[in-house]
PDB file of N, CA and C in Angstrom:
ATOM      1  N   MET U 954      96.106   7.601 -86.219  1.00 46.00           N
ATOM      2  CA  MET U 954      95.117   6.953 -85.320  1.00 46.00           C
ATOM      3  C   MET U 954      95.328   5.450 -85.172  1.00 46.00           C
ATOM      4  N   VAL U 955      95.262   4.965 -83.964  1.00 59.00           N
ATOM      5  CA  VAL U 955      95.497   3.531 -83.701  1.00 59.00           C
ATOM      6  C   VAL U 955      94.249   2.795 -84.116  1.00 59.00           C
ATOM      7  N   ASP U 956      94.496   1.642 -84.775  1.00 69.00           N
ATOM      8  CA  ASP U 956      93.414   0.769 -85.231  1.00 69.00           C
ATOM      9  C   ASP U 956      93.590  -0.612 -84.625  1.00 69.00           C
ATOM     10  N   PHE U 957      92.707  -0.989 -83.703  1.00 72.00           N
ATOM     11  CA  PHE U 957      92.789  -2.281 -83.149  1.00 72.00           C
ATOM     12  C   PHE U 957      91.406  -2.844 -82.851  1.00 72.00           C
ATOM     13  N   ASP U 958      91.354  -4.122 -82.841  1.00 75.00           N
ATOM     14  CA  ASP U 958      90.002  -4.783 -82.602  1.00 75.00           C
ATOM     15  C   ASP U 958      89.808  -5.080 -81.073  1.00 75.00           C
ATOM     16  N   LEU U 959      88.797  -4.537 -80.507  1.00 72.00           N
ATOM     17  CA  LEU U 959      88.509  -4.760 -79.083  1.00 72.00           C
ATOM     18  C   LEU U 959      87.205  -5.639 -78.925  1.00 72.00           C
ATOM     19  N   HIS U 960      86.827  -6.305 -79.960  1.00 85.00           N
ATOM     20  CA  HIS U 960      85.646  -7.244 -79.855  1.00 85.00           C
ATOM     21  C   HIS U 960      86.181  -8.485 -79.107  1.00 85.00           C
ATOM     22  N   GLY U 961      85.825  -8.574 -77.975  1.00 89.00           N
ATOM     23  CA  GLY U 961      86.319  -9.752 -77.089  1.00 89.00           C
ATOM     24  C   GLY U 961      86.557  -9.341 -75.684  1.00 89.00           C
ATOM     25  N   LEU U 962      87.506  -9.935 -75.032  1.00 95.00           N
ATOM     26  CA  LEU U 962      87.806  -9.638 -73.642  1.00 95.00           C
ATOM     27  C   LEU U 962      88.920  -8.539 -73.526  1.00 95.00           C
ATOM     28  N   THR U 963      88.713  -7.593 -72.665  1.00 95.00           N
ATOM     29  CA  THR U 963      89.694  -6.566 -72.383  1.00 95.00           C
ATOM     30  C   THR U 963      89.879  -6.454 -70.850  1.00 95.00           C
ATOM     31  N   PRO U 964      90.574  -7.366 -70.219  1.00 96.00           N
ATOM     32  CA  PRO U 964      90.673  -7.417 -68.773  1.00 96.00           C
ATOM     33  C   PRO U 964      91.410  -6.154 -68.220  1.00 96.00           C
ATOM     34  N   ALA U 965      91.109  -5.788 -67.026  1.00 95.00           N
ATOM     35  CA  ALA U 965      91.835  -4.684 -66.285  1.00 95.00           C
ATOM     36  C   ALA U 965      92.587  -5.280 -65.101  1.00 95.00           C
ATOM     37  N   PRO U 966      93.824  -5.704 -65.299  1.00 96.00           N
ATOM     38  CA  PRO U 966      94.507  -6.492 -64.273  1.00 96.00           C
ATOM     39  C   PRO U 966      94.858  -5.526 -63.131  1.00 96.00           C
ATOM     40  N   VAL U 967      95.111  -6.155 -61.999  1.00 95.00           N
ATOM     41  CA  VAL U 967      95.620  -5.384 -60.842  1.00 95.00           C
ATOM     42  C   VAL U 967      97.107  -5.125 -61.140  1.00 95.00           C
ATOM     43  N   THR U 968      97.606  -4.135 -60.394  1.00 96.00           N
ATOM     44  CA  THR U 968      99.082  -3.935 -60.371  1.00 96.00           C
ATOM     45  C   THR U 968      99.562  -4.702 -59.119  1.00 96.00           C
ATOM     46  N   PRO U 969     100.364  -5.698 -59.362  1.00 96.00           N
ATOM     47  CA  PRO U 969     100.865  -6.490 -58.155  1.00 96.00           C
ATOM     48  C   PRO U 969     101.987  -5.763 -57.468  1.00 96.00           C
ATOM     49  N   PHE U 970     102.009  -5.999 -56.107  1.00 96.00           N
ATOM     50  CA  PHE U 970     103.032  -5.398 -55.242  1.00 96.00           C
ATOM     51  C   PHE U 970     103.718  -6.492 -54.438  1.00 96.00           C
ATOM     52  N   THR U 971     104.966  -6.161 -54.061  1.00 97.00           N
ATOM     53  CA  THR U 971     105.700  -7.040 -53.200  1.00 97.00           C
ATOM     54  C   THR U 971     105.197  -6.833 -51.771  1.00 97.00           C
ATOM     55  N   PRO U 972     105.560  -7.838 -50.837  1.00 98.00           N
ATOM     56  CA  PRO U 972     105.128  -7.642 -49.472  1.00 98.00           C
ATOM     57  C   PRO U 972     105.663  -6.347 -48.857  1.00 98.00           C
ATOM     58  N   GLU U 973     106.698  -5.799 -49.419  1.00 97.00           N
ATOM     59  CA  GLU U 973     107.281  -4.532 -48.911  1.00 97.00           C
ATOM     60  C   GLU U 973     106.537  -3.314 -49.496  1.00 97.00           C
ATOM     61  N   GLY U 974     105.685  -3.497 -50.445  1.00 94.00           N
ATOM     62  CA  GLY U 974     104.954  -2.370 -51.022  1.00 94.00           C
ATOM     63  C   GLY U 974     105.449  -1.820 -52.317  1.00 94.00           C
ATOM     64  N   ALA U 975     106.497  -2.418 -52.962  1.00 96.00           N
ATOM     65  CA  ALA U 975     106.976  -2.054 -54.173  1.00 96.00           C
ATOM     66  C   ALA U 975     106.224  -2.730 -55.317  1.00 96.00           C
ATOM     67  N   VAL U 976     106.213  -2.071 -56.437  1.00 97.00           N
ATOM     68  CA  VAL U 976     105.573  -2.688 -57.642  1.00 97.00           C
ATOM     69  C   VAL U 976     106.346  -3.992 -57.910  1.00 97.00           C
ATOM     70  N   ASP U 977     105.634  -5.100 -58.164  1.00 98.00           N
ATOM     71  CA  ASP U 977     106.233  -6.384 -58.434  1.00 98.00           C
ATOM     72  C   ASP U 977     106.322  -6.528 -59.959  1.00 98.00           C
ATOM     73  N   TYR U 978     107.371  -6.199 -60.633  1.00 98.00           N
ATOM     74  CA  TYR U 978     107.501  -6.344 -62.033  1.00 98.00           C
ATOM     75  C   TYR U 978     107.637  -7.683 -62.489  1.00 98.00           C
ATOM     76  N   GLU U 979     108.125  -8.644 -61.728  1.00 98.00           N
ATOM     77  CA  GLU U 979     108.236 -10.050 -62.108  1.00 98.00           C
ATOM     78  C   GLU U 979     106.770 -10.606 -62.155  1.00 98.00           C
ATOM     79  N   ALA U 980     105.982 -10.168 -61.242  1.00 98.00           N
ATOM     80  CA  ALA U 980     104.507 -10.700 -61.224  1.00 98.00           C
ATOM     81  C   ALA U 980     103.800 -10.074 -62.410  1.00 98.00           C
ATOM     82  N   ILE U 981     104.132  -8.815 -62.742  1.00 98.00           N
ATOM     83  CA  ILE U 981     103.484  -8.178 -63.968  1.00 98.00           C
ATOM     84  C   ILE U 981     103.827  -9.026 -65.210  1.00 98.00           C
ATOM     85  N   GLN U 982     105.056  -9.441 -65.326  1.00 98.00           N
ATOM     86  CA  GLN U 982     105.488 -10.227 -66.470  1.00 98.00           C
ATOM     87  C   GLN U 982     104.648 -11.516 -66.534  1.00 98.00           C
ATOM     88  N   ARG U 983     104.572 -12.187 -65.482  1.00 98.00           N
ATOM     89  CA  ARG U 983     103.743 -13.498 -65.427  1.00 98.00           C
ATOM     90  C   ARG U 983     102.267 -13.153 -65.666  1.00 98.00           C
ATOM     91  N   LEU U 984     101.724 -12.178 -65.032  1.00 98.00           N
ATOM     92  CA  LEU U 984     100.270 -11.880 -65.227  1.00 98.00           C
ATOM     93  C   LEU U 984      99.964 -11.379 -66.682  1.00 98.00           C
ATOM     94  N   GLY U 985     100.709 -10.522 -67.218  1.00 98.00           N
ATOM     95  CA  GLY U 985     100.479 -10.038 -68.542  1.00 98.00           C
ATOM     96  C   GLY U 985     100.650 -11.153 -69.564  1.00 98.00           C
ATOM     97  N   SER U 986     101.714 -11.924 -69.368  1.00 98.00           N
ATOM     98  CA  SER U 986     101.918 -13.041 -70.333  1.00 98.00           C
ATOM     99  C   SER U 986     100.798 -14.038 -70.275  1.00 98.00           C
ATOM    100  N   TRP U 987     100.349 -14.351 -69.135  1.00 98.00           N
ATOM    101  CA  TRP U 987      99.189 -15.311 -68.931  1.00 98.00           C
ATOM    102  C   TRP U 987      97.977 -14.715 -69.580  1.00 98.00           C
ATOM    103  N   LEU U 988      97.553 -13.456 -69.225  1.00 98.00           N
ATOM    104  CA  LEU U 988      96.385 -12.879 -69.770  1.00 98.00           C
ATOM    105  C   LEU U 988      96.444 -12.751 -71.260  1.00 98.00           C
ATOM    106  N   GLY U 989      97.605 -12.351 -71.794  1.00 97.00           N
ATOM    107  CA  GLY U 989      97.777 -12.193 -73.246  1.00 97.00           C
ATOM    108  C   GLY U 989      97.685 -13.549 -74.006  1.00 97.00           C
ATOM    109  N   SER U 990      97.882 -14.623 -73.295  1.00 97.00           N
ATOM    110  CA  SER U 990      97.816 -15.958 -73.944  1.00 97.00           C
ATOM    111  C   SER U 990      96.418 -16.524 -74.066  1.00 97.00           C
ATOM    112  N   ILE U 991      95.476 -15.919 -73.380  1.00 97.00           N
ATOM    113  CA  ILE U 991      94.152 -16.420 -73.326  1.00 97.00           C
ATOM    114  C   ILE U 991      93.360 -16.062 -74.634  1.00 97.00           C
ATOM    115  N   ASN U 992      92.809 -17.111 -75.285  1.00 95.00           N
ATOM    116  CA  ASN U 992      92.006 -16.838 -76.497  1.00 95.00           C
ATOM    117  C   ASN U 992      90.852 -15.917 -76.302  1.00 95.00           C
ATOM    118  N   GLY U 993      90.773 -14.913 -77.101  1.00 95.00           N
ATOM    119  CA  GLY U 993      89.655 -13.913 -76.949  1.00 95.00           C
ATOM    120  C   GLY U 993      90.042 -12.675 -76.256  1.00 95.00           C
ATOM    121  N   VAL U 994      91.232 -12.687 -75.531  1.00 96.00           N
ATOM    122  CA  VAL U 994      91.710 -11.346 -74.915  1.00 96.00           C
ATOM    123  C   VAL U 994      92.239 -10.521 -76.039  1.00 96.00           C
ATOM    124  N   LYS U 995      91.696  -9.347 -76.129  1.00 95.00           N
ATOM    125  CA  LYS U 995      92.050  -8.445 -77.236  1.00 95.00           C
ATOM    126  C   LYS U 995      92.911  -7.204 -76.731  1.00 95.00           C
ATOM    127  N   GLY U 996      93.095  -7.041 -75.474  1.00 96.00           N
ATOM    128  CA  GLY U 996      93.824  -5.997 -74.916  1.00 96.00           C
ATOM    129  C   GLY U 996      93.830  -6.020 -73.394  1.00 96.00           C
ATOM    130  N   LEU U 997      94.647  -5.126 -72.757  1.00 97.00           N
ATOM    131  CA  LEU U 997      94.654  -5.015 -71.322  1.00 97.00           C
ATOM    132  C   LEU U 997      94.556  -3.527 -71.035  1.00 97.00           C
ATOM    133  N   VAL U 998      93.714  -3.264 -69.997  1.00 96.00           N
ATOM    134  CA  VAL U 998      93.508  -1.874 -69.506  1.00 96.00           C
ATOM    135  C   VAL U 998      94.264  -1.850 -68.175  1.00 96.00           C
ATOM    136  N   VAL U 999      95.460  -1.160 -68.224  1.00 97.00           N
ATOM    137  CA  VAL U 999      96.278  -1.109 -67.010  1.00 97.00           C
ATOM    138  C   VAL U 999      96.196   0.282 -66.278  1.00 97.00           C
ATOM    139  N   LEU U1000      96.483   0.267 -65.034  1.00 95.00           N
ATOM    140  CA  LEU U1000      96.436   1.485 -64.178  1.00 95.00           C
ATOM    141  C   LEU U1000      95.067   2.025 -64.054  1.00 95.00           C
ATOM    142  N   GLY U1001      94.104   1.264 -64.128  1.00 85.00           N
ATOM    143  CA  GLY U1001      92.735   1.704 -63.791  1.00 85.00           C
ATOM    144  C   GLY U1001      92.482   1.628 -62.338  1.00 85.00           C
ATOM    145  N   HIS U1002      91.282   1.446 -61.884  1.00 76.00           N
ATOM    146  CA  HIS U1002      90.894   1.428 -60.450  1.00 76.00           C
ATOM    147  C   HIS U1002      91.707   0.370 -59.714  1.00 76.00           C
ATOM    148  N   ALA U1003      91.591  -0.914 -60.156  1.00 75.00           N
ATOM    149  CA  ALA U1003      92.343  -1.968 -59.462  1.00 75.00           C
ATOM    150  C   ALA U1003      93.841  -1.894 -59.807  1.00 75.00           C
ATOM    151  N   GLY U1004      94.270  -1.115 -60.786  1.00 70.00           N
ATOM    152  CA  GLY U1004      95.619  -1.032 -61.160  1.00 70.00           C
ATOM    153  C   GLY U1004      96.338  -0.009 -60.366  1.00 70.00           C
ATOM    154  N   GLU U1005      95.659   0.635 -59.389  1.00 81.00           N
ATOM    155  CA  GLU U1005      96.351   1.566 -58.399  1.00 81.00           C
ATOM    156  C   GLU U1005      97.012   2.731 -59.064  1.00 81.00           C
ATOM    157  N   GLY U1006      96.554   3.109 -60.275  1.00 78.00           N
ATOM    158  CA  GLY U1006      97.241   4.149 -61.003  1.00 78.00           C
ATOM    159  C   GLY U1006      97.355   5.469 -60.272  1.00 78.00           C
ATOM    160  N   THR U1007      96.324   5.891 -59.508  1.00 78.00           N
ATOM    161  CA  THR U1007      96.279   7.123 -58.791  1.00 78.00           C
ATOM    162  C   THR U1007      97.351   7.131 -57.639  1.00 78.00           C
ATOM    163  N   PHE U1008      97.788   6.036 -57.205  1.00 86.00           N
ATOM    164  CA  PHE U1008      98.650   5.884 -56.069  1.00 86.00           C
ATOM    165  C   PHE U1008     100.088   5.680 -56.421  1.00 86.00           C
ATOM    166  N   LEU U1009     100.399   5.573 -57.708  1.00 92.00           N
ATOM    167  CA  LEU U1009     101.786   5.385 -58.128  1.00 92.00           C
ATOM    168  C   LEU U1009     102.395   6.749 -58.609  1.00 92.00           C
ATOM    169  N   THR U1010     103.719   6.870 -58.434  1.00 92.00           N
ATOM    170  CA  THR U1010     104.423   7.970 -59.031  1.00 92.00           C
ATOM    171  C   THR U1010     104.329   7.987 -60.527  1.00 92.00           C
ATOM    172  N   THR U1011     104.660   9.078 -61.179  1.00 93.00           N
ATOM    173  CA  THR U1011     104.638   9.041 -62.634  1.00 93.00           C
ATOM    174  C   THR U1011     105.683   8.096 -63.165  1.00 93.00           C
ATOM    175  N   GLU U1012     106.801   7.908 -62.485  1.00 96.00           N
ATOM    176  CA  GLU U1012     107.805   7.005 -62.944  1.00 96.00           C
ATOM    177  C   GLU U1012     107.351   5.544 -62.846  1.00 96.00           C
ATOM    178  N   GLU U1013     106.658   5.303 -61.727  1.00 96.00           N
ATOM    179  CA  GLU U1013     106.072   3.928 -61.577  1.00 96.00           C
ATOM    180  C   GLU U1013     104.971   3.647 -62.590  1.00 96.00           C
ATOM    181  N   GLN U1014     104.198   4.676 -62.842  1.00 96.00           N
ATOM    182  CA  GLN U1014     103.152   4.479 -63.907  1.00 96.00           C
ATOM    183  C   GLN U1014     103.727   4.103 -65.222  1.00 96.00           C
ATOM    184  N   GLU U1015     104.768   4.832 -65.664  1.00 97.00           N
ATOM    185  CA  GLU U1015     105.461   4.594 -66.907  1.00 97.00           C
ATOM    186  C   GLU U1015     106.088   3.158 -66.880  1.00 97.00           C
ATOM    187  N   SER U1016     106.682   2.860 -65.766  1.00 98.00           N
ATOM    188  CA  SER U1016     107.391   1.515 -65.692  1.00 98.00           C
ATOM    189  C   SER U1016     106.348   0.348 -65.717  1.00 98.00           C
ATOM    190  N   VAL U1017     105.192   0.584 -65.075  1.00 98.00           N
ATOM    191  CA  VAL U1017     104.148  -0.425 -65.169  1.00 98.00           C
ATOM    192  C   VAL U1017     103.614  -0.632 -66.604  1.00 98.00           C
ATOM    193  N   ILE U1018     103.413   0.424 -67.306  1.00 98.00           N
ATOM    194  CA  ILE U1018     102.989   0.344 -68.685  1.00 98.00           C
ATOM    195  C   ILE U1018     104.033  -0.415 -69.487  1.00 98.00           C
ATOM    196  N   LYS U1019     105.254   0.014 -69.403  1.00 98.00           N
ATOM    197  CA  LYS U1019     106.360  -0.658 -70.139  1.00 98.00           C
ATOM    198  C   LYS U1019     106.394  -2.144 -69.780  1.00 98.00           C
ATOM    199  N   ALA U1020     106.243  -2.539 -68.558  1.00 98.00           N
ATOM    200  CA  ALA U1020     106.237  -3.902 -68.084  1.00 98.00           C
ATOM    201  C   ALA U1020     105.155  -4.739 -68.689  1.00 98.00           C
ATOM    202  N   PHE U1021     103.889  -4.122 -68.690  1.00 98.00           N
ATOM    203  CA  PHE U1021     102.817  -4.905 -69.374  1.00 98.00           C
ATOM    204  C   PHE U1021     102.973  -4.886 -70.891  1.00 98.00           C
ATOM    205  N   VAL U1022     103.484  -3.938 -71.493  1.00 98.00           N
ATOM    206  CA  VAL U1022     103.746  -3.989 -72.982  1.00 98.00           C
ATOM    207  C   VAL U1022     104.768  -5.073 -73.274  1.00 98.00           C
ATOM    208  N   LYS U1023     105.819  -5.176 -72.463  1.00 98.00           N
ATOM    209  CA  LYS U1023     106.850  -6.252 -72.631  1.00 98.00           C
ATOM    210  C   LYS U1023     106.201  -7.617 -72.343  1.00 98.00           C
ATOM    211  N   SER U1024     105.339  -7.708 -71.364  1.00 98.00           N
ATOM    212  CA  SER U1024     104.759  -8.976 -70.976  1.00 98.00           C
ATOM    213  C   SER U1024     103.846  -9.610 -72.074  1.00 98.00           C
ATOM    214  N   VAL U1025     103.277  -8.821 -72.879  1.00 97.00           N
ATOM    215  CA  VAL U1025     102.422  -9.281 -73.973  1.00 97.00           C
ATOM    216  C   VAL U1025     103.129  -9.355 -75.254  1.00 97.00           C
ATOM    217  N   ASP U1026     104.417  -8.931 -75.285  1.00 95.00           N
ATOM    218  CA  ASP U1026     105.292  -8.992 -76.480  1.00 95.00           C
ATOM    219  C   ASP U1026     104.643  -8.197 -77.629  1.00 95.00           C
ATOM    220  N   ASN U1027     103.954  -7.100 -77.287  1.00 87.00           N
ATOM    221  CA  ASN U1027     103.289  -6.296 -78.345  1.00 87.00           C
ATOM    222  C   ASN U1027     102.205  -7.070 -79.122  1.00 87.00           C
ATOM    223  N   LYS U1028     101.689  -8.170 -78.688  1.00 93.00           N
ATOM    224  CA  LYS U1028     100.759  -8.941 -79.430  1.00 93.00           C
ATOM    225  C   LYS U1028      99.357  -8.407 -79.261  1.00 93.00           C
ATOM    226  N   ILE U1029      99.073  -7.714 -78.150  1.00 96.00           N
ATOM    227  CA  ILE U1029      97.780  -7.097 -77.908  1.00 96.00           C
ATOM    228  C   ILE U1029      98.053  -5.711 -77.347  1.00 96.00           C
ATOM    229  N   PRO U1030      97.072  -4.782 -77.632  1.00 96.00           N
ATOM    230  CA  PRO U1030      97.264  -3.404 -77.117  1.00 96.00           C
ATOM    231  C   PRO U1030      97.164  -3.281 -75.591  1.00 96.00           C
ATOM    232  N   ILE U1031      97.992  -2.362 -75.084  1.00 97.00           N
ATOM    233  CA  ILE U1031      97.934  -1.938 -73.714  1.00 97.00           C
ATOM    234  C   ILE U1031      97.189  -0.616 -73.636  1.00 97.00           C
ATOM    235  N   ILE U1032      96.118  -0.541 -72.962  1.00 96.00           N
ATOM    236  CA  ILE U1032      95.366   0.682 -72.785  1.00 96.00           C
ATOM    237  C   ILE U1032      95.563   1.207 -71.359  1.00 96.00           C
ATOM    238  N   ALA U1033      96.134   2.413 -71.283  1.00 96.00           N
ATOM    239  CA  ALA U1033      96.463   2.979 -69.962  1.00 96.00           C
ATOM    240  C   ALA U1033      95.318   3.805 -69.367  1.00 96.00           C
ATOM    241  N   GLY U1034      94.979   3.504 -68.168  1.00 94.00           N
ATOM    242  CA  GLY U1034      94.041   4.336 -67.387  1.00 94.00           C
ATOM    243  C   GLY U1034      94.676   5.672 -67.128  1.00 94.00           C
ATOM    244  N   ILE U1035      93.901   6.720 -67.463  1.00 93.00           N
ATOM    245  CA  ILE U1035      94.399   8.109 -67.140  1.00 93.00           C
ATOM    246  C   ILE U1035      93.545   8.645 -65.960  1.00 93.00           C
ATOM    247  N   THR U1036      94.261   8.910 -64.886  1.00 88.00           N
ATOM    248  CA  THR U1036      93.494   9.307 -63.663  1.00 88.00           C
ATOM    249  C   THR U1036      93.770  10.718 -63.220  1.00 88.00           C
ATOM    250  N   GLY U1037      94.606  11.374 -63.973  1.00 84.00           N
ATOM    251  CA  GLY U1037      94.925  12.811 -63.589  1.00 84.00           C
ATOM    252  C   GLY U1037      93.676  13.692 -63.689  1.00 84.00           C
ATOM    253  N   GLU U1038      93.557  14.572 -62.736  1.00 87.00           N
ATOM    254  CA  GLU U1038      92.328  15.487 -62.758  1.00 87.00           C
ATOM    255  C   GLU U1038      92.687  16.784 -63.423  1.00 87.00           C
ATOM    256  N   GLY U1039      91.816  17.151 -64.377  1.00 92.00           N
ATOM    257  CA  GLY U1039      92.053  18.403 -65.144  1.00 92.00           C
ATOM    258  C   GLY U1039      92.584  18.043 -66.504  1.00 92.00           C
ATOM    259  N   THR U1040      92.165  18.827 -67.463  1.00 94.00           N
ATOM    260  CA  THR U1040      92.553  18.580 -68.882  1.00 94.00           C
ATOM    261  C   THR U1040      93.977  18.570 -69.152  1.00 94.00           C
ATOM    262  N   GLU U1041      94.744  19.481 -68.591  1.00 95.00           N
ATOM    263  CA  GLU U1041      96.246  19.630 -68.876  1.00 95.00           C
ATOM    264  C   GLU U1041      96.925  18.499 -68.232  1.00 95.00           C
ATOM    265  N   VAL U1042      96.561  18.180 -66.937  1.00 92.00           N
ATOM    266  CA  VAL U1042      97.253  17.114 -66.229  1.00 92.00           C
ATOM    267  C   VAL U1042      96.975  15.762 -66.877  1.00 92.00           C
ATOM    268  N   ALA U1043      95.734  15.552 -67.295  1.00 93.00           N
ATOM    269  CA  ALA U1043      95.345  14.294 -67.974  1.00 93.00           C
ATOM    270  C   ALA U1043      96.085  14.149 -69.318  1.00 93.00           C
ATOM    271  N   ALA U1044      96.130  15.249 -70.032  1.00 95.00           N
ATOM    272  CA  ALA U1044      96.797  15.272 -71.351  1.00 95.00           C
ATOM    273  C   ALA U1044      98.295  14.873 -71.157  1.00 95.00           C
ATOM    274  N   LEU U1045      98.936  15.483 -70.172  1.00 95.00           N
ATOM    275  CA  LEU U1045     100.342  15.078 -69.971  1.00 95.00           C
ATOM    276  C   LEU U1045     100.500  13.648 -69.536  1.00 95.00           C
ATOM    277  N   GLU U1046      99.646  13.188 -68.708  1.00 94.00           N
ATOM    278  CA  GLU U1046      99.621  11.765 -68.346  1.00 94.00           C
ATOM    279  C   GLU U1046      99.448  10.840 -69.496  1.00 94.00           C
ATOM    280  N   ALA U1047      98.564  11.251 -70.400  1.00 95.00           N
ATOM    281  CA  ALA U1047      98.252  10.478 -71.647  1.00 95.00           C
ATOM    282  C   ALA U1047      99.510  10.374 -72.523  1.00 95.00           C
ATOM    283  N   LYS U1048     100.152  11.563 -72.627  1.00 97.00           N
ATOM    284  CA  LYS U1048     101.444  11.644 -73.465  1.00 97.00           C
ATOM    285  C   LYS U1048     102.521  10.690 -72.845  1.00 97.00           C
ATOM    286  N   ARG U1049     102.613  10.706 -71.553  1.00 96.00           N
ATOM    287  CA  ARG U1049     103.631   9.899 -70.951  1.00 96.00           C
ATOM    288  C   ARG U1049     103.281   8.387 -71.135  1.00 96.00           C
ATOM    289  N   ALA U1050     101.965   8.042 -71.077  1.00 97.00           N
ATOM    290  CA  ALA U1050     101.560   6.664 -71.304  1.00 97.00           C
ATOM    291  C   ALA U1050     101.879   6.264 -72.752  1.00 97.00           C
ATOM    292  N   LYS U1051     101.591   7.100 -73.657  1.00 97.00           N
ATOM    293  CA  LYS U1051     101.817   6.825 -75.095  1.00 97.00           C
ATOM    294  C   LYS U1051     103.398   6.614 -75.299  1.00 97.00           C
ATOM    295  N   ASN U1052     104.179   7.509 -74.656  1.00 97.00           N
ATOM    296  CA  ASN U1052     105.657   7.355 -74.800  1.00 97.00           C
ATOM    297  C   ASN U1052     106.177   6.086 -74.184  1.00 97.00           C
ATOM    298  N   ALA U1053     105.426   5.592 -73.160  1.00 97.00           N
ATOM    299  CA  ALA U1053     105.872   4.309 -72.512  1.00 97.00           C
ATOM    300  C   ALA U1053     105.454   3.110 -73.244  1.00 97.00           C
ATOM    301  N   GLY U1054     104.619   3.298 -74.317  1.00 96.00           N
ATOM    302  CA  GLY U1054     104.236   2.188 -75.147  1.00 96.00           C
ATOM    303  C   GLY U1054     102.747   1.819 -75.156  1.00 96.00           C
ATOM    304  N   ALA U1055     101.959   2.589 -74.499  1.00 96.00           N
ATOM    305  CA  ALA U1055     100.479   2.256 -74.407  1.00 96.00           C
ATOM    306  C   ALA U1055      99.923   2.576 -75.809  1.00 96.00           C
ATOM    307  N   SER U1056      99.011   1.806 -76.243  1.00 94.00           N
ATOM    308  CA  SER U1056      98.370   1.940 -77.572  1.00 94.00           C
ATOM    309  C   SER U1056      97.236   3.030 -77.454  1.00 94.00           C
ATOM    310  N   ALA U1057      96.686   3.169 -76.313  1.00 90.00           N
ATOM    311  CA  ALA U1057      95.602   4.148 -76.108  1.00 90.00           C
ATOM    312  C   ALA U1057      95.593   4.585 -74.611  1.00 90.00           C
TER     313      ALA U1057
END
């Protein structure tokens, strides 16, 4: 079981995109690094509503999680939004998120 302290701020950042519509991984690095440096931020919830999780491919979802994990240098947990419908689909999505480095 994962044990981490979430007493404080847990922002849910957007997933940034390039003007061409691709995920902007350089912007994720900057955004995650900045949010992770703020005193009181205890974790990030990625791929939620504003994170566009439902509109990304499974490969993009995994890459976004990995990018946010890297951006915070494992100093705070990354919590992945699970948007799959149905127990089996959601469980598979959660396993992929965990394998990509999400803490929860």
